[in-house]
Coordinates of C-alpha atoms in Angstrom, one line a residue:
X1 CA 98.8 78.3 146.9
X2 CA 98.2 75.2 144.2
X3 CA 100.0 72.1 144.6
X4 CA 103.0 70.7 142.6
X5 CA 100.4 67.9 141.2
X6 CA 97.7 70.3 141.0
X7 CA 99.7 72.7 138.8
X8 CA 101.0 70.1 136.2
X9 CA 97.5 69.2 135.7
X10 CA 96.4 72.3 136.1
X11 CA 98.8 73.8 133.2
X12 CA 98.5 70.7 130.8
X13 CA 94.3 71.6 130.4
X14 CA 94.4 75.1 130.3
X15 CA 97.2 74.7 127.5
X16 CA 94.9 71.8 125.8
X17 CA 91.5 74.0 126.4
X18 CA 93.5 77.2 124.7
X19 CA 95.1 74.9 121.9
X20 CA 91.3 73.7 121.1
X21 CA 89.7 76.6 121.6
X22 CA 92.0 78.2 119.0
X23 CA 91.8 74.9 116.7
X24 CA 95.0 73.9 116.9
X25 CA 96.6 71.0 116.4
X26 CA 99.8 69.6 118.8
X27 CA 101.9 70.1 115.8
X28 CA 100.7 73.5 115.1
X29 CA 101.0 74.8 118.4
X30 CA 104.8 73.0 118.6
X31 CA 105.7 74.7 115.2
X32 CA 104.3 78.2 115.8
X33 CA 105.7 77.9 119.5
X34 CA 109.4 76.2 118.6
X35 CA 108.0 73.7 121.6
X36 CA 108.7 70.4 120.4
X37 CA 105.6 68.0 120.2
X38 CA 106.6 65.5 122.7
X39 CA 107.6 67.8 125.4
X40 CA 104.3 69.9 124.7
X41 CA 102.5 66.3 125.2
X42 CA 104.2 66.2 128.4
X43 CA 103.0 69.3 129.6
X44 CA 99.1 68.2 128.3
X45 CA 99.3 65.0 129.9
X46 CA 100.7 66.9 133.3
X47 CA 103.6 65.0 133.2
X48 CA 105.9 68.3 133.4
X49 CA 105.9 71.9 133.7
X50 CA 107.1 74.1 131.1
X51 CA 110.3 76.1 131.5
X52 CA 109.3 79.9 131.8
X53 CA 111.1 80.3 128.4
X54 CA 108.3 77.4 127.2
X55 CA 105.4 79.1 129.3
X56 CA 105.7 82.4 127.5
X57 CA 106.8 80.4 124.1
X58 CA 103.4 78.9 124.3
X59 CA 101.2 81.5 125.8
X60 CA 102.6 83.6 122.6
X61 CA 101.7 80.8 120.3
X62 CA 98.0 81.1 121.4
X63 CA 97.9 84.8 121.9
X64 CA 97.8 84.9 125.3
X65 CA 99.7 85.6 128.2
X66 CA 102.1 83.1 130.5
X67 CA 98.7 83.7 133.3
X68 CA 96.4 82.9 131.3
X69 CA 98.1 79.4 130.8
X70 CA 98.0 78.4 134.9
X71 CA 95.0 77.7 136.5
X72 CA 92.7 79.8 138.5
X73 CA 93.2 80.6 142.1
X74 CA 91.7 81.0 144.5
X75 CA 92.6 84.6 144.8
X76 CA 94.6 85.6 142.0
X77 CA 95.0 89.8 143.2
X78 CA 96.9 87.7 146.4
X79 CA 100.7 86.9 146.5
X80 CA 101.6 83.6 146.5
X81 CA 99.9 82.0 143.7
X82 CA 101.3 79.3 141.8
X83 CA 105.2 78.0 142.2
X84 CA 106.2 76.3 138.3
X85 CA 109.6 74.7 138.5
X86 CA 109.2 74.1 135.2
X87 CA 111.4 72.0 132.3
X88 CA 113.3 73.2 129.5
X89 CA 115.0 70.2 126.7
X90 CA 118.3 72.7 126.9
X91 CA 118.3 73.1 130.4
X92 CA 120.1 72.0 133.2
X93 CA 119.4 74.1 135.9
X94 CA 115.8 74.9 136.3
X95 CA 114.1 78.0 137.6
X96 CA 111.9 78.7 140.5
X97 CA 108.8 81.0 139.1
X98 CA 106.1 82.3 141.3
X99 CA 103.5 83.5 140.1
X100 CA 102.5 87.0 142.1
X101 CA 99.7 88.5 140.0
X102 CA 97.9 87.8 137.3
X103 CA 94.1 88.4 135.9
X104 CA 92.4 88.5 132.9
X105 CA 91.4 91.8 132.7
X106 CA 94.7 93.1 133.6
X107 CA 97.9 93.3 131.6
X108 CA 100.3 93.0 134.1
X109 CA 102.2 90.1 135.9
X110 CA 104.6 89.9 138.2
X111 CA 106.9 87.1 139.1
X112 CA 109.3 85.8 141.7
X113 CA 112.0 84.5 139.8
X114 CA 114.6 82.2 141.4
X115 CA 117.9 80.9 139.9
X116 CA 120.5 79.0 141.3
X117 CA 124.2 79.6 140.8
X118 CA 125.5 78.7 137.4
X119 CA 122.3 79.2 135.7
X120 CA 122.5 79.6 131.8
X121 CA 119.7 79.9 129.4
X122 CA 121.3 78.8 126.0
X123 CA 118.4 80.8 124.2
X124 CA 116.9 84.4 124.8
X125 CA 113.5 84.8 124.4
X126 CA 111.3 87.5 123.6
X127 CA 107.7 89.0 124.0
X128 CA 105.7 91.4 123.8
X129 CA 105.3 94.6 126.4
X130 CA 107.7 95.7 128.7
X131 CA 109.5 94.4 131.9
X132 CA 110.6 95.7 135.1
X133 CA 112.9 93.9 136.7
X134 CA 114.2 94.3 140.7
X135 CA 117.1 92.3 141.8
X136 CA 115.8 91.4 145.8
X137 CA 119.1 89.3 146.6
X138 CA 122.2 88.2 144.5
X139 CA 123.3 88.8 140.6
X140 CA 123.3 88.0 137.4
X141 CA 123.8 89.1 133.9
X142 CA 121.1 90.7 131.6
X143 CA 122.1 89.7 128.3
X144 CA 120.1 91.9 126.5
X145 CA 120.0 91.7 122.2
X146 CA 123.7 91.4 121.7
X147 CA 124.1 94.2 125.4
X148 CA 125.3 92.7 129.0
X149 CA 124.4 94.4 131.8
X150 CA 125.7 93.3 135.3
X151 CA 122.6 93.5 138.0
X152 CA 122.7 93.0 141.6
X153 CA 121.0 93.2 144.9
X154 CA 119.0 96.7 144.5
X155 CA 119.9 97.2 140.7
X156 CA 116.2 97.7 138.8
X157 CA 116.2 98.1 134.8
X158 CA 112.9 99.0 132.7
X159 CA 113.2 96.9 129.3
X160 CA 111.6 96.1 126.0
X161 CA 110.3 92.9 126.0
X162 CA 110.3 92.1 122.3
X163 CA 114.0 92.4 122.2
X164 CA 115.1 88.4 122.7
X165 CA 116.8 88.5 126.3
X166 CA 117.9 86.1 129.2
X167 CA 119.9 86.2 132.4
X168 CA 122.8 83.9 132.8
X169 CA 124.3 83.4 137.0
X170 CA 127.9 83.5 138.2
X171 CA 128.8 80.0 139.7
X172 CA 129.1 80.8 143.0
X173 CA 125.5 82.7 143.6
X174 CA 122.1 82.6 142.1
X175 CA 119.3 85.3 142.5
X176 CA 115.9 86.0 143.2
X177 CA 114.4 88.7 141.4
X178 CA 110.9 90.6 140.7
X179 CA 109.7 90.8 137.6
X180 CA 106.5 92.7 136.5
X181 CA 105.6 92.5 132.7
X182 CA 103.3 94.7 131.3
X183 CA 101.6 93.0 127.9
X184 CA 100.2 96.0 126.3
X185 CA 102.7 96.8 123.2
X186 CA 103.6 99.6 125.0
X187 CA 106.7 100.8 123.1
X188 CA 108.3 100.1 119.7
X189 CA 109.1 96.4 119.2
X190 CA 111.8 98.1 116.9
X191 CA 113.4 99.6 119.6
X192 CA 116.3 97.7 120.4
X193 CA 116.9 99.8 123.6
X194 CA 117.5 98.9 126.8
X195 CA 115.1 101.5 128.9
X196 CA 117.1 101.9 132.2

């Protein structure tokens, strides 16, 4: 497993490498991703990690998946890859995200997400492809476009990742969920339905 310090610098180095490879300035990437230029600079310099929303926004702006921004793992096909607790200027309560699987030759990414009680992301975000979300422990409100769905232990939902979505936990309990993302544009992005 990658140590937190290695991850801070690894994400920043990968981000800078991909940004430079694509010929983008930090200002251009900030504009494309919606991440402020000072935050982008802090991420690239290893002073902070991006939140999940920022990780997805940066990856999408760079034309890749979030797993491509994480440093290489000794064996990315095995569980226990990277732990990412990122920062977001708009969220007080961070999310703990562990990348379980991502490979450059696969459209699949698997994450273990943990959010504490009282977590609320003020902005929804979308990404290409589909998500399969399985609640391992706790409960959460899934905000999907204009819809809200209460999910609790054992519930599984499949959704169009392009439709903006977010999680909100209640004041008394957090949530632990497995999220599998397929980055291929396998469904019509105009389909705003929740695929249960």
